[in-house]
JSON list of C-alpha atoms and ligand atoms in Angstrom, two decimals:
[
{"chain": "A", "resi": 1, "resn": "MET", "atom": "CA", "xyz": [16.84, 14.33, 9.30]},
{"chain": "A", "resi": 2, "resn": "PRO", "atom": "CA", "xyz": [18.10, 11.52, 11.58]},
{"chain": "A", "resi": 3, "resn": "GLU", "atom": "CA", "xyz": [17.57, 8.28, 9.70]},
{"chain": "A", "resi": 4, "resn": "GLY", "atom": "CA", "xyz": [16.44, 5.27, 11.69]},
{"chain": "A", "resi": 5, "resn": "LYS", "atom": "CA", "xyz": [16.15, 1.63, 10.72]},
{"chain": "A", "resi": 6, "resn": "LEU", "atom": "CA", "xyz": [13.53, -0.07, 8.60]},
{"chain": "A", "resi": 7, "resn": "ILE", "atom": "CA", "xyz": [12.02, -3.35, 9.78]},
{"chain": "A", "resi": 8, "resn": "VAL", "atom": "CA", "xyz": [10.03, -5.06, 7.06]},
{"chain": "A", "resi": 9, "resn": "PHE", "atom": "CA", "xyz": [7.57, -7.87, 7.78]},
{"chain": "A", "resi": 10, "resn": "SER", "atom": "CA", "xyz": [6.24, -9.60, 4.71]},
{"chain": "A", "resi": 11, "resn": "ALA", "atom": "CA", "xyz": [4.18, -12.76, 4.41]},
{"chain": "A", "resi": 12, "resn": "PRO", "atom": "CA", "xyz": [1.17, -14.22, 2.71]},
{"chain": "A", "resi": 13, "resn": "SER", "atom": "CA", "xyz": [-2.06, -12.72, 4.01]},
{"chain": "A", "resi": 14, "resn": "GLY", "atom": "CA", "xyz": [-3.26, -14.70, 7.05]},
{"chain": "A", "resi": 15, "resn": "SER", "atom": "CA", "xyz": [0.15, -15.94, 8.17]},
{"chain": "A", "resi": 16, "resn": "GLY", "atom": "CA", "xyz": [0.02, -13.96, 11.40]},
{"chain": "A", "resi": 17, "resn": "LYS", "atom": "CA", "xyz": [2.45, -11.17, 10.57]},
{"chain": "A", "resi": 18, "resn": "THR", "atom": "CA", "xyz": [0.07, -8.47, 11.79]},
{"chain": "A", "resi": 19, "resn": "THR", "atom": "CA", "xyz": [-0.08, -10.12, 15.23]},
{"chain": "A", "resi": 20, "resn": "ILE", "atom": "CA", "xyz": [3.72, -10.19, 15.35]},
{"chain": "A", "resi": 21, "resn": "VAL", "atom": "CA", "xyz": [4.01, -6.56, 14.25]},
{"chain": "A", "resi": 22, "resn": "ARG", "atom": "CA", "xyz": [1.49, -5.45, 16.92]},
{"chain": "A", "resi": 23, "resn": "HIS", "atom": "CA", "xyz": [3.45, -7.34, 19.58]},
{"chain": "A", "resi": 24, "resn": "LEU", "atom": "CA", "xyz": [6.69, -5.60, 18.61]},
{"chain": "A", "resi": 25, "resn": "LEU", "atom": "CA", "xyz": [5.03, -2.18, 18.57]},
{"chain": "A", "resi": 26, "resn": "ALA", "atom": "CA", "xyz": [4.01, -2.68, 22.20]},
{"chain": "A", "resi": 27, "resn": "ILE", "atom": "CA", "xyz": [7.66, -3.10, 23.30]},
{"chain": "A", "resi": 28, "resn": "GLU", "atom": "CA", "xyz": [8.76, 0.43, 24.11]},
{"chain": "A", "resi": 29, "resn": "SER", "atom": "CA", "xyz": [12.50, -0.27, 24.17]},
{"chain": "A", "resi": 30, "resn": "LEU", "atom": "CA", "xyz": [12.40, -1.17, 20.45]},
{"chain": "A", "resi": 31, "resn": "ASN", "atom": "CA", "xyz": [11.29, 2.40, 19.66]},
{"chain": "A", "resi": 32, "resn": "LEU", "atom": "CA", "xyz": [9.24, 1.35, 16.62]},
{"chain": "A", "resi": 33, "resn": "GLU", "atom": "CA", "xyz": [6.42, 3.10, 14.82]},
{"chain": "A", "resi": 34, "resn": "PHE", "atom": "CA", "xyz": [4.10, 1.49, 12.31]},
{"chain": "A", "resi": 35, "resn": "SER", "atom": "CA", "xyz": [4.29, 2.66, 8.71]},
{"chain": "A", "resi": 36, "resn": "ILE", "atom": "CA", "xyz": [0.71, 3.39, 7.74]},
{"chain": "A", "resi": 37, "resn": "SER", "atom": "CA", "xyz": [0.35, 2.35, 4.13]},
{"chain": "A", "resi": 38, "resn": "ALA", "atom": "CA", "xyz": [-1.91, 3.98, 1.58]},
{"chain": "A", "resi": 39, "resn": "THR", "atom": "CA", "xyz": [-4.43, 1.76, -0.15]},
{"chain": "A", "resi": 40, "resn": "SER", "atom": "CA", "xyz": [-7.23, 2.01, -2.68]},
{"chain": "A", "resi": 41, "resn": "ARG", "atom": "CA", "xyz": [-9.10, -0.95, -1.23]},
{"chain": "A", "resi": 42, "resn": "ALA", "atom": "CA", "xyz": [-12.32, -0.52, 0.73]},
{"chain": "A", "resi": 43, "resn": "LYS", "atom": "CA", "xyz": [-12.27, -0.29, 4.53]},
{"chain": "A", "resi": 44, "resn": "ARG", "atom": "CA", "xyz": [-12.78, -3.61, 6.28]},
{"chain": "A", "resi": 45, "resn": "GLY", "atom": "CA", "xyz": [-14.56, -4.08, 9.62]},
{"chain": "A", "resi": 46, "resn": "GLU", "atom": "CA", "xyz": [-13.38, -1.64, 12.28]},
{"chain": "A", "resi": 47, "resn": "GLU", "atom": "CA", "xyz": [-10.49, -0.16, 10.30]},
{"chain": "A", "resi": 48, "resn": "ILE", "atom": "CA", "xyz": [-9.77, 3.53, 10.82]},
{"chain": "A", "resi": 49, "resn": "HIS", "atom": "CA", "xyz": [-8.39, 6.02, 8.28]},
{"chain": "A", "resi": 50, "resn": "ALA", "atom": "CA", "xyz": [-4.85, 7.22, 9.10]},
{"chain": "A", "resi": 51, "resn": "LYS", "atom": "CA", "xyz": [-4.48, 4.48, 11.72]},
{"chain": "A", "resi": 52, "resn": "ASP", "atom": "CA", "xyz": [-4.74, 1.19, 9.82]},
{"chain": "A", "resi": 53, "resn": "TYR", "atom": "CA", "xyz": [-4.30, 2.68, 6.34]},
{"chain": "A", "resi": 54, "resn": "TYR", "atom": "CA", "xyz": [-4.62, 5.96, 4.51]},
{"chain": "A", "resi": 55, "resn": "PHE", "atom": "CA", "xyz": [-7.71, 5.02, 2.51]},
{"chain": "A", "resi": 56, "resn": "LEU", "atom": "CA", "xyz": [-7.49, 6.75, -0.87]},
{"chain": "A", "resi": 57, "resn": "SER", "atom": "CA", "xyz": [-9.71, 6.62, -3.92]},
{"chain": "A", "resi": 58, "resn": "LEU", "atom": "CA", "xyz": [-8.25, 4.88, -6.95]},
{"chain": "A", "resi": 59, "resn": "GLU", "atom": "CA", "xyz": [-7.80, 8.30, -8.55]},
{"chain": "A", "resi": 60, "resn": "GLU", "atom": "CA", "xyz": [-6.00, 9.77, -5.54]},
{"chain": "A", "resi": 61, "resn": "PHE", "atom": "CA", "xyz": [-3.73, 6.74, -5.41]},
{"chain": "A", "resi": 62, "resn": "LYS", "atom": "CA", "xyz": [-2.84, 7.04, -9.10]},
{"chain": "A", "resi": 63, "resn": "ASN", "atom": "CA", "xyz": [-2.12, 10.76, -8.69]},
{"chain": "A", "resi": 64, "resn": "ASN", "atom": "CA", "xyz": [0.34, 9.95, -5.94]},
{"chain": "A", "resi": 65, "resn": "ILE", "atom": "CA", "xyz": [2.07, 7.47, -8.26]},
{"chain": "A", "resi": 66, "resn": "LYS", "atom": "CA", "xyz": [2.30, 10.16, -10.92]},
{"chain": "A", "resi": 67, "resn": "ASN", "atom": "CA", "xyz": [3.77, 12.63, -8.42]},
{"chain": "A", "resi": 68, "resn": "ASP", "atom": "CA", "xyz": [6.44, 10.14, -7.34]},
{"chain": "A", "resi": 69, "resn": "ALA", "atom": "CA", "xyz": [5.12, 10.28, -3.77]},
{"chain": "A", "resi": 70, "resn": "PHE", "atom": "CA", "xyz": [5.67, 6.57, -3.08]},
{"chain": "A", "resi": 71, "resn": "LEU", "atom": "CA", "xyz": [8.75, 4.79, -1.81]},
{"chain": "A", "resi": 72, "resn": "GLU", "atom": "CA", "xyz": [7.17, 1.65, -3.24]},
{"chain": "A", "resi": 73, "resn": "TRP", "atom": "CA", "xyz": [3.71, 0.69, -4.41]},
{"chain": "A", "resi": 74, "resn": "GLU", "atom": "CA", "xyz": [2.06, -2.43, -5.73]},
{"chain": "A", "resi": 75, "resn": "GLU", "atom": "CA", "xyz": [-1.21, -3.52, -7.26]},
{"chain": "A", "resi": 76, "resn": "VAL", "atom": "CA", "xyz": [-1.45, -6.36, -4.77]},
{"chain": "A", "resi": 77, "resn": "TYR", "atom": "CA", "xyz": [-4.85, -7.49, -6.05]},
{"chain": "A", "resi": 78, "resn": "ARG", "atom": "CA", "xyz": [-6.68, -6.20, -9.12]},
{"chain": "A", "resi": 79, "resn": "ASP", "atom": "CA", "xyz": [-7.55, -2.50, -8.60]},
{"chain": "A", "resi": 80, "resn": "ASN", "atom": "CA", "xyz": [-6.41, -2.83, -5.00]},
{"chain": "A", "resi": 81, "resn": "PHE", "atom": "CA", "xyz": [-3.29, -0.71, -4.80]},
{"chain": "A", "resi": 82, "resn": "TYR", "atom": "CA", "xyz": [-1.08, -0.52, -1.72]},
{"chain": "A", "resi": 83, "resn": "GLY", "atom": "CA", "xyz": [1.96, 1.63, -1.18]},
{"chain": "A", "resi": 84, "resn": "THR", "atom": "CA", "xyz": [4.32, 3.31, 1.25]},
{"chain": "A", "resi": 85, "resn": "LEU", "atom": "CA", "xyz": [4.35, 7.10, 1.00]},
{"chain": "A", "resi": 86, "resn": "LYS", "atom": "CA", "xyz": [7.80, 8.67, 1.28]},
{"chain": "A", "resi": 87, "resn": "SER", "atom": "CA", "xyz": [6.25, 11.20, 3.67]},
{"chain": "A", "resi": 88, "resn": "GLU", "atom": "CA", "xyz": [5.31, 8.37, 6.03]},
{"chain": "A", "resi": 89, "resn": "VAL", "atom": "CA", "xyz": [8.89, 7.19, 6.55]},
{"chain": "A", "resi": 90, "resn": "GLU", "atom": "CA", "xyz": [10.05, 10.81, 6.90]},
{"chain": "A", "resi": 91, "resn": "ARG", "atom": "CA", "xyz": [7.34, 11.45, 9.52]},
{"chain": "A", "resi": 92, "resn": "ILE", "atom": "CA", "xyz": [8.53, 8.51, 11.64]},
{"chain": "A", "resi": 93, "resn": "TRP", "atom": "CA", "xyz": [12.26, 9.19, 11.24]},
{"chain": "A", "resi": 94, "resn": "ALA", "atom": "CA", "xyz": [11.68, 12.82, 12.22]},
{"chain": "A", "resi": 95, "resn": "LYS", "atom": "CA", "xyz": [10.37, 11.52, 15.57]},
{"chain": "A", "resi": 96, "resn": "GLY", "atom": "CA", "xyz": [13.64, 9.62, 16.07]},
{"chain": "A", "resi": 97, "resn": "LYS", "atom": "CA", "xyz": [11.93, 6.25, 15.70]},
{"chain": "A", "resi": 98, "resn": "HIS", "atom": "CA", "xyz": [12.51, 3.14, 13.62]},
{"chain": "A", "resi": 99, "resn": "VAL", "atom": "CA", "xyz": [9.91, 2.19, 11.02]},
{"chain": "A", "resi": 100, "resn": "ILE", "atom": "CA", "xyz": [8.13, -1.16, 11.01]},
{"chain": "A", "resi": 101, "resn": "PHE", "atom": "CA", "xyz": [6.28, -2.27, 7.88]},
{"chain": "A", "resi": 102, "resn": "ASP", "atom": "CA", "xyz": [3.55, -4.84, 7.32]},
{"chain": "A", "resi": 103, "resn": "ILE", "atom": "CA", "xyz": [3.65, -5.07, 3.54]},
{"chain": "A", "resi": 104, "resn": "ASP", "atom": "CA", "xyz": [3.54, -7.56, 0.72]},
{"chain": "A", "resi": 105, "resn": "VAL", "atom": "CA", "xyz": [6.53, -9.54, -0.47]},
{"chain": "A", "resi": 106, "resn": "SER", "atom": "CA", "xyz": [7.44, -7.42, -3.52]},
{"chain": "A", "resi": 107, "resn": "GLY", "atom": "CA", "xyz": [7.14, -4.17, -1.57]},
{"chain": "A", "resi": 108, "resn": "GLY", "atom": "CA", "xyz": [9.25, -5.58, 1.24]},
{"chain": "A", "resi": 109, "resn": "LEU", "atom": "CA", "xyz": [12.01, -6.67, -1.11]},
{"chain": "A", "resi": 110, "resn": "ARG", "atom": "CA", "xyz": [11.93, -3.31, -2.87]},
{"chain": "A", "resi": 111, "resn": "ILE", "atom": "CA", "xyz": [12.54, -1.44, 0.38]},
{"chain": "A", "resi": 112, "resn": "LYS", "atom": "CA", "xyz": [15.40, -3.82, 1.20]},
{"chain": "A", "resi": 113, "resn": "ARG", "atom": "CA", "xyz": [16.96, -3.08, -2.21]},
{"chain": "A", "resi": 114, "resn": "LYS", "atom": "CA", "xyz": [16.60, 0.70, -1.73]},
{"chain": "A", "resi": 115, "resn": "PHE", "atom": "CA", "xyz": [18.04, 0.73, 1.80]},
{"chain": "A", "resi": 116, "resn": "PRO", "atom": "CA", "xyz": [20.13, -2.46, 2.05]},
{"chain": "A", "resi": 117, "resn": "GLU", "atom": "CA", "xyz": [22.08, -1.52, 5.19]},
{"chain": "A", "resi": 118, "resn": "GLN", "atom": "CA", "xyz": [19.25, 0.08, 7.14]},
{"chain": "A", "resi": 119, "resn": "THR", "atom": "CA", "xyz": [16.66, -2.62, 6.44]},
{"chain": "A", "resi": 120, "resn": "LEU", "atom": "CA", "xyz": [15.98, -5.92, 8.16]},
{"chain": "A", "resi": 121, "resn": "SER", "atom": "CA", "xyz": [13.59, -7.95, 6.01]},
{"chain": "A", "resi": 122, "resn": "ILE", "atom": "CA", "xyz": [11.66, -10.74, 7.71]},
{"chain": "A", "resi": 123, "resn": "PHE", "atom": "CA", "xyz": [9.42, -13.30, 6.06]},
{"chain": "A", "resi": 124, "resn": "VAL", "atom": "CA", "xyz": [6.71, -14.89, 8.21]},
{"chain": "A", "resi": 125, "resn": "LYS", "atom": "CA", "xyz": [5.95, -18.40, 7.05]},
{"chain": "A", "resi": 126, "resn": "PRO", "atom": "CA", "xyz": [2.56, -19.99, 7.77]},
{"chain": "A", "resi": 127, "resn": "PRO", "atom": "CA", "xyz": [2.61, -23.71, 8.67]},
{"chain": "A", "resi": 128, "resn": "SER", "atom": "CA", "xyz": [0.89, -24.70, 5.37]},
{"chain": "A", "resi": 129, "resn": "ILE", "atom": "CA", "xyz": [-1.40, -23.42, 2.64]},
{"chain": "A", "resi": 130, "resn": "ASP", "atom": "CA", "xyz": [-4.30, -25.42, 4.15]},
{"chain": "A", "resi": 131, "resn": "GLU", "atom": "CA", "xyz": [-3.75, -23.83, 7.54]},
{"chain": "A", "resi": 132, "resn": "LEU", "atom": "CA", "xyz": [-3.64, -20.41, 5.87]},
{"chain": "A", "resi": 133, "resn": "LYS", "atom": "CA", "xyz": [-7.03, -21.03, 4.30]},
{"chain": "A", "resi": 134, "resn": "ILE", "atom": "CA", "xyz": [-8.48, -22.04, 7.68]},
{"chain": "A", "resi": 135, "resn": "ARG", "atom": "CA", "xyz": [-7.13, -18.85, 9.29]},
{"chain": "A", "resi": 136, "resn": "LEU", "atom": "CA", "xyz": [-8.54, -16.62, 6.57]},
{"chain": "A", "resi": 137, "resn": "LYS", "atom": "CA", "xyz": [-11.96, -18.30, 6.89]},
{"chain": "A", "resi": 138, "resn": "LYS", "atom": "CA", "xyz": [-11.91, -17.84, 10.68]},
{"chain": "A", "resi": 139, "resn": "ARG", "atom": "CA", "xyz": [-11.24, -14.13, 10.23]},
{"chain": "A", "resi": 140, "resn": "LYS", "atom": "CA", "xyz": [-14.64, -13.86, 8.50]},
{"chain": "A", "resi": 141, "resn": "THR", "atom": "CA", "xyz": [-13.75, -10.54, 6.88]},
{"chain": "A", "resi": 142, "resn": "GLU", "atom": "CA", "xyz": [-13.69, -11.63, 3.25]},
{"chain": "A", "resi": 143, "resn": "SER", "atom": "CA", "xyz": [-15.85, -13.48, 0.76]},
{"chain": "A", "resi": 144, "resn": "GLU", "atom": "CA", "xyz": [-14.98, -17.01, -0.44]},
{"chain": "A", "resi": 145, "resn": "ASP", "atom": "CA", "xyz": [-13.77, -15.50, -3.74]},
{"chain": "A", "resi": 146, "resn": "LYS", "atom": "CA", "xyz": [-11.42, -13.08, -2.03]},
{"chain": "A", "resi": 147, "resn": "ILE", "atom": "CA", "xyz": [-10.09, -15.86, 0.20]},
{"chain": "A", "resi": 148, "resn": "ASN", "atom": "CA", "xyz": [-9.33, -18.03, -2.82]},
{"chain": "A", "resi": 149, "resn": "MET", "atom": "CA", "xyz": [-7.55, -15.09, -4.46]},
{"chain": "A", "resi": 150, "resn": "ARG", "atom": "CA", "xyz": [-5.37, -14.63, -1.38]},
{"chain": "A", "resi": 151, "resn": "VAL", "atom": "CA", "xyz": [-4.60, -18.36, -1.12]},
{"chain": "A", "resi": 152, "resn": "ALA", "atom": "CA", "xyz": [-3.55, -18.53, -4.79]},
{"chain": "A", "resi": 153, "resn": "LYS", "atom": "CA", "xyz": [-1.22, -15.59, -4.28]},
{"chain": "A", "resi": 154, "resn": "ALA", "atom": "CA", "xyz": [0.21, -17.14, -1.12]},
{"chain": "A", "resi": 155, "resn": "SER", "atom": "CA", "xyz": [1.77, -20.08, -2.99]},
{"chain": "A", "resi": 156, "resn": "ALA", "atom": "CA", "xyz": [3.75, -17.70, -5.21]},
{"chain": "A", "resi": 157, "resn": "GLU", "atom": "CA", "xyz": [4.76, -15.58, -2.21]},
{"chain": "A", "resi": 158, "resn": "LEU", "atom": "CA", "xyz": [6.07, -18.59, -0.28]},
{"chain": "A", "resi": 159, "resn": "ALA", "atom": "CA", "xyz": [8.61, -19.17, -3.04]},
{"chain": "A", "resi": 160, "resn": "THR", "atom": "CA", "xyz": [10.22, -15.78, -2.31]},
{"chain": "A", "resi": 161, "resn": "ALA", "atom": "CA", "xyz": [10.98, -16.57, 1.36]},
{"chain": "A", "resi": 162, "resn": "PRO", "atom": "CA", "xyz": [14.71, -17.34, 0.74]},
{"chain": "A", "resi": 163, "resn": "LEU", "atom": "CA", "xyz": [15.22, -13.78, -0.58]},
{"chain": "A", "resi": 164, "resn": "PHE", "atom": "CA", "xyz": [14.60, -12.32, 2.91]},
{"chain": "A", "resi": 165, "resn": "ASP", "atom": "CA", "xyz": [17.22, -11.71, 5.61]},
{"chain": "A", "resi": 166, "resn": "CYS", "atom": "CA", "xyz": [15.37, -14.02, 7.93]},
{"chain": "A", "resi": 167, "resn": "ILE", "atom": "CA", "xyz": [12.41, -16.44, 7.96]},
{"chain": "A", "resi": 168, "resn": "ILE", "atom": "CA", "xyz": [10.20, -16.86, 11.02]},
{"chain": "A", "resi": 169, "resn": "GLU", "atom": "CA", "xyz": [7.99, -19.95, 11.03]},
{"chain": "A", "resi": 170, "resn": "ASN", "atom": "CA", "xyz": [4.65, -19.20, 12.62]},
{"chain": "A", "resi": 171, "resn": "ASP", "atom": "CA", "xyz": [3.45, -22.64, 13.66]},
{"chain": "A", "resi": 172, "resn": "ASN", "atom": "CA", "xyz": [3.64, -21.70, 17.33]},
{"chain": "A", "resi": 173, "resn": "LEU", "atom": "CA", "xyz": [2.74, -18.06, 17.97]},
{"chain": "A", "resi": 174, "resn": "GLU", "atom": "CA", "xyz": [4.59, -17.76, 21.28]},
{"chain": "A", "resi": 175, "resn": "HIS", "atom": "CA", "xyz": [7.84, -18.97, 19.69]},
{"chain": "A", "resi": 176, "resn": "ALA", "atom": "CA", "xyz": [7.33, -16.75, 16.66]},
{"chain": "A", "resi": 177, "resn": "LEU", "atom": "CA", "xyz": [6.82, -13.68, 18.88]},
{"chain": "A", "resi": 178, "resn": "ALA", "atom": "CA", "xyz": [9.96, -14.41, 20.91]},
{"chain": "A", "resi": 179, "resn": "GLU", "atom": "CA", "xyz": [12.05, -14.99, 17.80]},
{"chain": "A", "resi": 180, "resn": "ALA", "atom": "CA", "xyz": [10.79, -11.79, 16.19]},
{"chain": "A", "resi": 181, "resn": "GLU", "atom": "CA", "xyz": [11.55, -9.81, 19.34]},
{"chain": "A", "resi": 182, "resn": "ASN", "atom": "CA", "xyz": [15.13, -11.13, 19.58]},
{"chain": "A", "resi": 183, "resn": "THR", "atom": "CA", "xyz": [15.90, -10.69, 15.90]},
{"chain": "A", "resi": 184, "resn": "VAL", "atom": "CA", "xyz": [14.62, -7.12, 15.77]},
{"chain": "A", "resi": 185, "resn": "ALA", "atom": "CA", "xyz": [16.30, -6.11, 19.05]},
{"chain": "A", "resi": 186, "resn": "ASN", "atom": "CA", "xyz": [19.66, -7.45, 17.81]},
{"chain": "A", "resi": 187, "resn": "PHE", "atom": "CA", "xyz": [19.37, -5.57, 14.53]},
{"chain": "A", "resi": 188, "resn": "ILE", "atom": "CA", "xyz": [18.38, -2.28, 16.16]},
{"chain": "A", "resi": 189, "resn": "ASN", "atom": "CA", "xyz": [21.11, -2.45, 18.78]},
{"chain": "A", "resi": 190, "resn": "GLN", "atom": "CA", "xyz": [23.95, -3.48, 16.46]},
{"chain": "B", "resi": 1, "resn": "5GP", "atom": "P1", "xyz": [-4.85, -6.33, 3.48]},
{"chain": "B", "resi": 1, "resn": "5GP", "atom": "O1", "xyz": [-5.83, -6.03, 2.41]},
{"chain": "B", "resi": 1, "resn": "5GP", "atom": "O2", "xyz": [-5.07, -7.71, 4.07]},
{"chain": "B", "resi": 1, "resn": "5GP", "atom": "O3", "xyz": [-4.79, -5.27, 4.55]},
{"chain": "B", "resi": 1, "resn": "5GP", "atom": "O4", "xyz": [-3.41, -6.36, 2.82]},
{"chain": "B", "resi": 1, "resn": "5GP", "atom": "C1", "xyz": [-3.21, -7.10, 1.67]},
{"chain": "B", "resi": 1, "resn": "5GP", "atom": "C2", "xyz": [-1.74, -7.18, 1.36]},
{"chain": "B", "resi": 1, "resn": "5GP", "atom": "O5", "xyz": [-1.19, -5.88, 1.01]},
{"chain": "B", "resi": 1, "resn": "5GP", "atom": "C3", "xyz": [-0.92, -7.69, 2.54]},
{"chain": "B", "resi": 1, "resn": "5GP", "atom": "O6", "xyz": [-0.01, -8.67, 2.07]},
{"chain": "B", "resi": 1, "resn": "5GP", "atom": "C4", "xyz": [-0.21, -6.45, 2.99]},
{"chain": "B", "resi": 1, "resn": "5GP", "atom": "O7", "xyz": [1.00, -6.79, 3.61]},
{"chain": "B", "resi": 1, "resn": "5GP", "atom": "C5", "xyz": [0.02, -5.71, 1.68]},
{"chain": "B", "resi": 1, "resn": "5GP", "atom": "N1", "xyz": [0.34, -4.30, 1.89]},
{"chain": "B", "resi": 1, "resn": "5GP", "atom": "C6", "xyz": [-0.12, -3.49, 2.86]},
{"chain": "B", "resi": 1, "resn": "5GP", "atom": "N2", "xyz": [0.44, -2.28, 2.76]},
{"chain": "B", "resi": 1, "resn": "5GP", "atom": "C7", "xyz": [1.32, -2.32, 1.73]},
{"chain": "B", "resi": 1, "resn": "5GP", "atom": "C8", "xyz": [2.23, -1.37, 1.16]},
{"chain": "B", "resi": 1, "resn": "5GP", "atom": "O8", "xyz": [2.36, -0.24, 1.59]},
{"chain": "B", "resi": 1, "resn": "5GP", "atom": "N3", "xyz": [2.94, -1.78, 0.10]},
{"chain": "B", "resi": 1, "resn": "5GP", "atom": "C9", "xyz": [2.84, -3.03, -0.40]},
{"chain": "B", "resi": 1, "resn": "5GP", "atom": "N4", "xyz": [3.62, -3.34, -1.43]},
{"chain": "B", "resi": 1, "resn": "5GP", "atom": "N5", "xyz": [2.01, -3.95, 0.13]},
{"chain": "B", "resi": 1, "resn": "5GP", "atom": "C10", "xyz": [1.25, -3.61, 1.18]}
]
């Protein structure tokens, strides 16, 4: 199978990484395809199975862990498991494309460790924890409790930023998009 590159975007929830990933996916010359993660969390809003996530029951998710089907997995929040299926990366590589990931910090670093040469790991940094909270509230998809859980986790995640190949500060979205585009294009074309 022809192996492509792996582009990992990790960041605290609400830092804007999904917007950046979507922007990159729309640039045809980058030849990227989104790695659809598996998760045991409930569907949110307009999310679609096998497009945003493979939504699995907790039992299905645990069976996949047992069968060694994951490249990496993480219990990101209590009973909310997320993971990258090996079959997902194989599916994308088989199409001759590079894989782009929108995953949590530990998962991102794990992929970098497994494929050090093929992976570009990028950390997206929100302007501040306060700003992050405002963004999550604006999104109106989660309860106050869930937002507080995500904000608490964000502080710990911010401390891991120096472990990534590159940090993109998302205080100005236009700049962040341009920087992401240049960094990824350089890596893919090297
Ligand atoms: P959300 O519930 O907001 O969609 O995602 C919550 C967190 O789980 C985000 O930080 C997201 O990046 C992370 N996540 C999504 N997919 C994966 C995955 O496949 N593996 C890991 N380790 N984290 C993931």
